[in-house]
Coordinates of C-alpha atoms in Angstrom, one line a residue:
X489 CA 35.3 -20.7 99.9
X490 CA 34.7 -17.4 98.0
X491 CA 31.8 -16.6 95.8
X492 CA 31.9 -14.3 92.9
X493 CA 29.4 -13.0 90.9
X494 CA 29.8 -11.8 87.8
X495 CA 27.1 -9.9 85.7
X496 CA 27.4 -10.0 81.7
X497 CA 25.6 -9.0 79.0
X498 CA 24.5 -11.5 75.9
X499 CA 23.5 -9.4 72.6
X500 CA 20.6 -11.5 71.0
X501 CA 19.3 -8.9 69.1
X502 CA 19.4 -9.3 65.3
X503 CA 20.7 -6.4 63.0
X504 CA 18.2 -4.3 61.4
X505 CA 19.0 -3.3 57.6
X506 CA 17.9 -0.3 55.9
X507 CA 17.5 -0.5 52.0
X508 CA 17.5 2.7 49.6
X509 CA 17.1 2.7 46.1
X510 CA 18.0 5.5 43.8
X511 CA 14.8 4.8 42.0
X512 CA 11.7 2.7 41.8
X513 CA 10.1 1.8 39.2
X514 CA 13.2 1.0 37.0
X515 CA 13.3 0.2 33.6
X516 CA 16.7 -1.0 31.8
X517 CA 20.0 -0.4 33.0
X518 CA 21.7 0.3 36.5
X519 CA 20.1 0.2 39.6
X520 CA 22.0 1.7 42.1
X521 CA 21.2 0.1 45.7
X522 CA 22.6 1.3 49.0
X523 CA 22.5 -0.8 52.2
X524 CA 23.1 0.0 56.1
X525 CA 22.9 -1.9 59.0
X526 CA 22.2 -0.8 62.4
X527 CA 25.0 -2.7 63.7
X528 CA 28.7 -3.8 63.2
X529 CA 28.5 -6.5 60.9
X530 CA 30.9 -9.3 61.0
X531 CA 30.9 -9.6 57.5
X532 CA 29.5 -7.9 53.9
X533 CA 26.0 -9.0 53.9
X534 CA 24.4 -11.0 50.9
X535 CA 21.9 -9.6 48.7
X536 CA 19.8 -11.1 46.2
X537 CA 17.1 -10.0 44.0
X538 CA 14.0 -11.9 42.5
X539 CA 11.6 -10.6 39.7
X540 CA 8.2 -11.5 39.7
X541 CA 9.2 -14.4 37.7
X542 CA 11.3 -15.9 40.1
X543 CA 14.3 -15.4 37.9
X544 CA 17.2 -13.8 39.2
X545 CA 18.5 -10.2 38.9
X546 CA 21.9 -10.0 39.0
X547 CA 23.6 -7.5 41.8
X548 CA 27.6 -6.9 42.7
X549 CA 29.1 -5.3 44.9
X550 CA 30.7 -2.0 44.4
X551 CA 31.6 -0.4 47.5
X552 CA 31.9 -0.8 51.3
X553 CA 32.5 2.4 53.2
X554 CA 32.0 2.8 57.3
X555 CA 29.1 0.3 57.1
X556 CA 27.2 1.7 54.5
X557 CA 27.3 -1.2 51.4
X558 CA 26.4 -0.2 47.9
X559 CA 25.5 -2.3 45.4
X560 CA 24.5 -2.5 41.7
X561 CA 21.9 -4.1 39.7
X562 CA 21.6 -4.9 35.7
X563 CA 17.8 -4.5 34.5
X564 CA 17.8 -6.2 31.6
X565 CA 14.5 -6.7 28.9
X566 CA 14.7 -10.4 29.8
X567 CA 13.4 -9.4 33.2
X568 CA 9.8 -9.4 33.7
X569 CA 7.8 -6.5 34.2
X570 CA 6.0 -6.2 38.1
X571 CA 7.1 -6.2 41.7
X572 CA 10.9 -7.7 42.5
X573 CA 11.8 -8.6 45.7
X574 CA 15.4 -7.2 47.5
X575 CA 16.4 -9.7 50.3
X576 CA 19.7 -9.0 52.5
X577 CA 21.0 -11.7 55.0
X578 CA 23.8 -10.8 57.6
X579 CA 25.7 -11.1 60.9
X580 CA 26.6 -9.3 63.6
X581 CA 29.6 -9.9 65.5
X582 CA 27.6 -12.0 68.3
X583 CA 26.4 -14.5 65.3
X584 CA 22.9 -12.9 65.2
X585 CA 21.3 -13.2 61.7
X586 CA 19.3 -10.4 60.2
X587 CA 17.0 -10.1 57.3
X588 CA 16.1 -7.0 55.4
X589 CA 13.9 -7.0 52.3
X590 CA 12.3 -4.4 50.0
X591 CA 10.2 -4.5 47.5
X592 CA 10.3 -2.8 44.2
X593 CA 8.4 -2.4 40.5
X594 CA 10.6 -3.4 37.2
X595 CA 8.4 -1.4 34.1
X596 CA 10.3 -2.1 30.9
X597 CA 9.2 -0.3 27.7
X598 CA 7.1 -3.2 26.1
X599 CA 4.7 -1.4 23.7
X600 CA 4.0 1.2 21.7
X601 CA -0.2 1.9 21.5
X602 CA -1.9 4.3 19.7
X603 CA -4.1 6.9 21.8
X604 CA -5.3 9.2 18.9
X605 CA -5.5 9.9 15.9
X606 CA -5.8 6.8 13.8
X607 CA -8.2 6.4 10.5
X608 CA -8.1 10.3 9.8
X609 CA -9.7 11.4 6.9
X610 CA -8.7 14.6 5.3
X611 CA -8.4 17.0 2.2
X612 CA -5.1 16.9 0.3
X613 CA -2.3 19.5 2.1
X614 CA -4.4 20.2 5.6
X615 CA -2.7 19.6 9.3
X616 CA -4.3 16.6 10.8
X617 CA -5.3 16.5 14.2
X618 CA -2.2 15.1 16.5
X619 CA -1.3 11.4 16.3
X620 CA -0.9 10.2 19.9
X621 CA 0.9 7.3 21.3
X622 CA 1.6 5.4 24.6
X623 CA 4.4 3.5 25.9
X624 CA 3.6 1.1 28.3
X625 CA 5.1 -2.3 29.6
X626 CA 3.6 -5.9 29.4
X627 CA 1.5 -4.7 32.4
X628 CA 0.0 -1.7 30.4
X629 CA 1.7 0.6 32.9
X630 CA 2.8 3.6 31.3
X631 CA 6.5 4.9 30.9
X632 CA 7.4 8.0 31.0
X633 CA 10.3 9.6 29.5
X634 CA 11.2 7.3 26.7
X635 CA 11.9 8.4 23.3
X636 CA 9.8 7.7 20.4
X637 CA 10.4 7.6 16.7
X638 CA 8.0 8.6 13.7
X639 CA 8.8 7.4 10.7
X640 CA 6.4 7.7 7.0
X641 CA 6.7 4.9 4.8
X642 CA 3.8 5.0 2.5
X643 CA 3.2 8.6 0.9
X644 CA 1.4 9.3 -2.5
X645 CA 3.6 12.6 -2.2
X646 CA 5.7 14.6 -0.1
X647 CA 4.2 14.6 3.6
X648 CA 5.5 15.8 7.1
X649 CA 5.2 15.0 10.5
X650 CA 5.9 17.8 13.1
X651 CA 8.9 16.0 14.7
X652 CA 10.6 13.0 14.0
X653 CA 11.4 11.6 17.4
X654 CA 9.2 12.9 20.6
X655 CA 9.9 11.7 24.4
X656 CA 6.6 10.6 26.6
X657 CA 5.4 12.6 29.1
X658 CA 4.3 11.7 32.8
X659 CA 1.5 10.1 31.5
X660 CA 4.1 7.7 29.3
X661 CA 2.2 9.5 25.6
X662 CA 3.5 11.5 23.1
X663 CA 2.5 13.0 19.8
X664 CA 3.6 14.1 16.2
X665 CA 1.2 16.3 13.6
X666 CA 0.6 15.0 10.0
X667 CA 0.8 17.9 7.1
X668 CA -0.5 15.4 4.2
X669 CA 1.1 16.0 0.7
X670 CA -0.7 17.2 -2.5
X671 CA -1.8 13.9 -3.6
X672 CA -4.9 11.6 -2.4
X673 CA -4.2 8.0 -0.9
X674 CA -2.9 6.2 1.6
X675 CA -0.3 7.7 3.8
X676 CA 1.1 5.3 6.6
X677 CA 3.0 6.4 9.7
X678 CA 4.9 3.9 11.9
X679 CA 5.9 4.5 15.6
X680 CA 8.5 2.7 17.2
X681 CA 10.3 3.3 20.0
X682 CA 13.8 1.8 21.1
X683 CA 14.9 -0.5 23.7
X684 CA 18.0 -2.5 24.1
X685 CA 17.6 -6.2 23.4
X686 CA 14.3 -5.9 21.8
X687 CA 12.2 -3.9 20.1
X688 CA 9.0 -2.6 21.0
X689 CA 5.6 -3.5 19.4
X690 CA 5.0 -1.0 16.4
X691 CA 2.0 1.4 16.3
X692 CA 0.5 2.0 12.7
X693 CA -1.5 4.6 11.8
X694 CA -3.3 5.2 8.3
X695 CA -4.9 8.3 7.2
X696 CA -6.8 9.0 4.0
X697 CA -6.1 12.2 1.6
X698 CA -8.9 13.4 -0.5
X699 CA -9.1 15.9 -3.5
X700 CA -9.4 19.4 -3.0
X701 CA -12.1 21.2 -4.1
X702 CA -12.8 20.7 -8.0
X703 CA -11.1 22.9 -9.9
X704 CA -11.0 21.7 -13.6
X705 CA -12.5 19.0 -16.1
X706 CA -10.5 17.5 -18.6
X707 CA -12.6 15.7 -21.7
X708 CA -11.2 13.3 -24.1
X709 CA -10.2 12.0 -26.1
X710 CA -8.0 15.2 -27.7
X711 CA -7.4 14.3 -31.4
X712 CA -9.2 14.7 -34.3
X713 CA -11.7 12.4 -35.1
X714 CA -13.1 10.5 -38.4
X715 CA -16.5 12.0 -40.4
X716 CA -19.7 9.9 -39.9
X717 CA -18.4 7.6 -37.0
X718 CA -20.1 7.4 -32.9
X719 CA -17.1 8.5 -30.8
X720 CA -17.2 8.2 -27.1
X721 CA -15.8 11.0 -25.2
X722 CA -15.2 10.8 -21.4
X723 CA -15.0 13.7 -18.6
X724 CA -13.0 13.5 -15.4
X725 CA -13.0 16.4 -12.8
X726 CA -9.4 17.6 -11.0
X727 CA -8.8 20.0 -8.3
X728 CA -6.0 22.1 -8.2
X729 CA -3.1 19.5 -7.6
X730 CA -4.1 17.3 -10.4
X731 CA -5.8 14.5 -8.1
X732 CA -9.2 13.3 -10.0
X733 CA -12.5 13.5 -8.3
X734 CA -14.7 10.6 -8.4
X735 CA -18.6 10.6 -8.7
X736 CA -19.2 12.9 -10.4
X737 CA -22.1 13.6 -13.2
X738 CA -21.9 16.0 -16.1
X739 CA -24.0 18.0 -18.3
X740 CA -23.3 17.8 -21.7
X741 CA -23.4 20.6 -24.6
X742 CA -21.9 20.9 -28.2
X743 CA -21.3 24.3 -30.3
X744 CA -21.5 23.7 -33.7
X745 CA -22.4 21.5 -36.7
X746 CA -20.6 18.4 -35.8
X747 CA -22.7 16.0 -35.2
X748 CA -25.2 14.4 -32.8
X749 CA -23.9 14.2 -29.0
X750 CA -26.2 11.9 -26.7
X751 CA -25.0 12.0 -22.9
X752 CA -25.0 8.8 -20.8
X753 CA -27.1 7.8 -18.1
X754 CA -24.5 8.7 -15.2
X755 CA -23.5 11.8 -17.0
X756 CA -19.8 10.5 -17.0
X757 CA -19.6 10.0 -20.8
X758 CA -21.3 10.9 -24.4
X759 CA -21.3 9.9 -27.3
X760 CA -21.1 12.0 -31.0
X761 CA -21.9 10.4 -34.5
X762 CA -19.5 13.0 -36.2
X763 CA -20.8 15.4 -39.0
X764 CA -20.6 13.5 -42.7
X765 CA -18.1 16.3 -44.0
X766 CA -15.4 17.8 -41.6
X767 CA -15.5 20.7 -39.6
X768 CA -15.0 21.9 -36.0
X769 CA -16.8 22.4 -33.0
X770 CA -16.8 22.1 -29.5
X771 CA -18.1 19.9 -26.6
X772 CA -18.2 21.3 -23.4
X773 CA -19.3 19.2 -19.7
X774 CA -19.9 20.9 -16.7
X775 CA -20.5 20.4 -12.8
X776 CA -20.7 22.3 -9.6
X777 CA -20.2 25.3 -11.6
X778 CA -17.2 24.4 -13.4
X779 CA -17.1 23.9 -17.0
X780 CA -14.6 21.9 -19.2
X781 CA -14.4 22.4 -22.9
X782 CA -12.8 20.4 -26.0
X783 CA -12.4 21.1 -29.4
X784 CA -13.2 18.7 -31.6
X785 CA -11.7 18.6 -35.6
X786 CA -13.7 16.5 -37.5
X787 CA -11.7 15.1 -40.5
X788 CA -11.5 12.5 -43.6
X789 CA -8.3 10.9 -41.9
X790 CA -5.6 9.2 -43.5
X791 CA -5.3 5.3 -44.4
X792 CA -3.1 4.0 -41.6
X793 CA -3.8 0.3 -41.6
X794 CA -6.2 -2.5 -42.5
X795 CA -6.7 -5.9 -40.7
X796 CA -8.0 -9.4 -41.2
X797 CA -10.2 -10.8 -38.6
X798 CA -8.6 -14.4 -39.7
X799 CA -5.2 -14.8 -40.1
X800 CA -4.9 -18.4 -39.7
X801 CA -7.2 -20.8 -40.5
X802 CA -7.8 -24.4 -41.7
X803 CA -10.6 -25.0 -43.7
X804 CA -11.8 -28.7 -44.6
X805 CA -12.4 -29.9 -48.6
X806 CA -15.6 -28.4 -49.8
X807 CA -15.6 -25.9 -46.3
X808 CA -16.4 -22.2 -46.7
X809 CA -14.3 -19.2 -44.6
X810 CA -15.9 -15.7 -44.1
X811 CA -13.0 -13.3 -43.9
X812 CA -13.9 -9.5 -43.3
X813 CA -11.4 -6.7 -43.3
X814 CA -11.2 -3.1 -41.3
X815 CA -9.4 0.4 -42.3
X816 CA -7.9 2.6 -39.7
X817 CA -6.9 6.1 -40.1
X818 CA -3.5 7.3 -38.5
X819 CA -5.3 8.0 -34.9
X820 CA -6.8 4.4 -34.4
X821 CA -10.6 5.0 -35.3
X822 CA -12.2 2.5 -38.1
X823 CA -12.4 4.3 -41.7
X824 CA -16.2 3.6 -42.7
X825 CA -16.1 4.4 -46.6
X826 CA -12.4 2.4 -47.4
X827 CA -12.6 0.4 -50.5
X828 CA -11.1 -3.3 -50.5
X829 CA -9.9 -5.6 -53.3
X830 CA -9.2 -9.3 -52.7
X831 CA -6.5 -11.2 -54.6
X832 CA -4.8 -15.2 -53.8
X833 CA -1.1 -15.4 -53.5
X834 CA -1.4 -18.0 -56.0
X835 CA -4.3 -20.2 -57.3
X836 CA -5.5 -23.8 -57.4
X837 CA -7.2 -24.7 -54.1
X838 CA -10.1 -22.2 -53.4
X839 CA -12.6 -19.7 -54.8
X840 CA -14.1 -16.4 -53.5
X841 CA -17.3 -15.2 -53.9
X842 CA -16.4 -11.8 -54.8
X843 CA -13.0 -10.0 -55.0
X844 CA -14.1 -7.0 -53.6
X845 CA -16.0 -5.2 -50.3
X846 CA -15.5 -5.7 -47.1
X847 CA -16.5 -9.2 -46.4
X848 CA -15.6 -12.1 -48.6
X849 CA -16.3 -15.9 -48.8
X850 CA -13.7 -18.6 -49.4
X851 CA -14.9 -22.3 -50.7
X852 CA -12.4 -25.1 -50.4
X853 CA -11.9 -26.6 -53.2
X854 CA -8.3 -28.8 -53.0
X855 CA -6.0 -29.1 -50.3
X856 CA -2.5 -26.6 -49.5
X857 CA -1.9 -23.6 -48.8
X858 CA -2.5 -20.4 -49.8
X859 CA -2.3 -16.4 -48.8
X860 CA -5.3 -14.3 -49.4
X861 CA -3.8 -10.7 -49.7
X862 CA -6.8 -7.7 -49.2
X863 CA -5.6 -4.0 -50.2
X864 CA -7.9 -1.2 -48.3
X865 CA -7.9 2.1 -50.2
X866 CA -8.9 5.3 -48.8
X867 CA -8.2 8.6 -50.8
X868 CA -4.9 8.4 -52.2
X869 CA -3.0 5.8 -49.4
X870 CA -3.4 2.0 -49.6
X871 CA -2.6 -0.4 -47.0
X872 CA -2.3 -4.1 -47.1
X873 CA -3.2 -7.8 -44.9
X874 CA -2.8 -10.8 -45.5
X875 CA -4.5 -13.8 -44.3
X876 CA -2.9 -17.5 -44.5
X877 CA -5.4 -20.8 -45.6
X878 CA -4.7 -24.0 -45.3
X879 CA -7.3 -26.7 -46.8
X880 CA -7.3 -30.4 -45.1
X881 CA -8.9 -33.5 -46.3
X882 CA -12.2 -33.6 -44.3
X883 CA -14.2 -36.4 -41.8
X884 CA -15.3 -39.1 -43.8
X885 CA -19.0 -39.4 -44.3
X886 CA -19.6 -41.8 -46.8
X887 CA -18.2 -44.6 -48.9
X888 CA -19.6 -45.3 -52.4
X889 CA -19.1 -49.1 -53.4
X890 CA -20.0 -49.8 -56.8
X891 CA -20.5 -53.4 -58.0
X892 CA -17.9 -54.8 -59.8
X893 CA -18.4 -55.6 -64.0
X894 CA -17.3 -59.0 -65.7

């Protein structure tokens, strides 16, 4: 009997994998992952990727080439942002199972947030200070290298930013300059920035545009005005783009004859009782050393219109209706010496008191219907209103009964 002895080797060792990605963090799109093994495999080894959800990243396959396996991963914006997890399973020839794993960071634009700049205040046409924005994911970790657009979508007038679309910088910000236009408000700037799937949380800025410097003051009103009447005139102060400025209080002067002027309390307004005869003078308000200046024509005026206080009314048997009529000349303003005579359509069911002046009183005295016509003279023009009555039966109050004769 012969003994041999023979010596053999049993390889219990596991395969060790080596995982490379082409970058980390990743944000949408490809990720390009290569593997290697430190041994022959028996076969392509499995990989499989979890995000920090638990959910499932989809990777395939896309070469195999002297044992170095490359694969490729779809980032999507339904993946959530923070550490995923790479884990490779394979085999060597002598059935030993290996296990690799790497971890990596998914950061997918989420937001855009404003840095800088918001709630500006500023004169009309200036450069405002930068607006500055971040873009960060849900983990308020900031991406870099993502573009950003700037958009204005509420503008008094014409406004502009420095650039339209801007990419963040290393520190995932960016920024685009206001010029405001020549008109004070509001002006609204959104920033958004673009990601496939969904979009990003909007930033909103909102800066304020003041006047200029004040530059003129306008008075009004600008027409010529009635003799012997109080006439309000009002000042407002503009700068150079026609934007008014508010607050402000004038002084108040006249030049010549034309009346009385008393100024308001707040200086914004004051009032002249007009000369009895006309003429022509000036009014003049001034602030901050800036004056304004009006012309005012005082004139007779021309009969324009008249008017009834009471076109319609019902008046009960017996009842009494005050009816009081106004002259206007051709710009609006009450006539004060107009003369007024009173007539009835037709007669029968009512009296007057008086068929001329302003005011008159009408006594019921049957019931219908009747039009009571004024005509307003002024100088040579006459104008004419008419007012419709109608007289009803009244309440009753009392019965009379009267015993009966034989």
């Amino acid at each position: 009997t012969s003994t041999q002895i023979v010596n053999f080797k049993v390889d219990t060792t596991t395969p060790g994998f080596t995982i490379i990605l082409a970058q980390d963090p990743v944000g949408i799109g490809t990720l390009t992952i290569i593997v290697t093994s430190d041994e022959v495999l028996k076969a392509t080894p499995t990989l499989t990727i979890k995000d920090s959800g638990n959910a499932t990243i989809t990777a395939t396959l896309v070469s195999c080439l002297q044992g170095t396996y490359t694969y490729q991963a779809a980032i999507t914006s339904s993946n959530a942002d923070g550490t995923a997890t790479i884990l490779v399973v394979g085999t060597d020839t002598a059935e030993n199972q290996g296990i690799g794993s790497k971890t990596f960071h998914v950061s997918i634009p989420r937001k855009v947030v404003i840095v800088d700049g918001e709630g500006q205040t500023g004169t009309v046409a200036v450069t405002l200070k930068p607006f500055v924005v971040k873009v960060t994911d849900s983990l308020d970790r900031s991406i870099p290298g993502h573009i950003v657009h700037w958009q204005i979508i509420e503008s008094p007038s014409t406004a502009t930013l420095s650039m339209a679309t801007t990419t963040t910088g290393i520190d995932g910000t960016t920024s685009s300059i206001l010029t405001l236009g020549t008109k004070s408000g509001s002006y609204v700037i959104i920033v958004s920035g673009s990601m496939e799937g969904s979009p990003l949380s909007q930033a909103t800025f909102t800066v304020t545009a003041t006047p200029d410097v004040l530059n003129d003051i306008e008075i009004l009103p600008d027409i010529p005005v009635p003799v012997d009447q109080d006439i309000l005139f009002t000042a407002a102060g503009y700068d150079k783009y026609r934007n008014e400025i508010s607050g402000l209080s004038y002084t108040w002067g006249k030049d010549g004859e034309i009346g009385t002027l008393t100024s308001s309390s707040a200086g914004t307004s004051a009032a002249l009782h007009t000369a009895p005869t006309p003429c022509s003078g000036t009014i003049t308000a001034g602030t901050l050393t800036v004056t304004g200046s009006r012309t005012v024509e005082i004139v007779y005026g021309e009969l324009k219109s008249v008017t009834i206080d009471s076109k319609l009314v019902t008046v009960e048997m017996q009842g009494t209706q005050a009816f009081t009529a106004q002259s206007f000349n051709q710009n609006g303003f009450p006539i004060k010496d107009a003369a007024y005579t009173w007539t009835f359509a037709s007669t029968g069911i009512g009296t007057l008191n008086t068929t001329i002046g302003q005011t008159v009183v009408f006594t019921a005295t049957k019931t219908g219907t009747v039009d009571l016509q004024v005509v307003s003279a002024f100088g040579t023009r006459t104008a004419t209103a008419t007012a419709r009555i109608t007289v009803v039966n009244g309440v009753v109050h009392h019965i009379n009964i009267t015993p009966a004769t034989a």
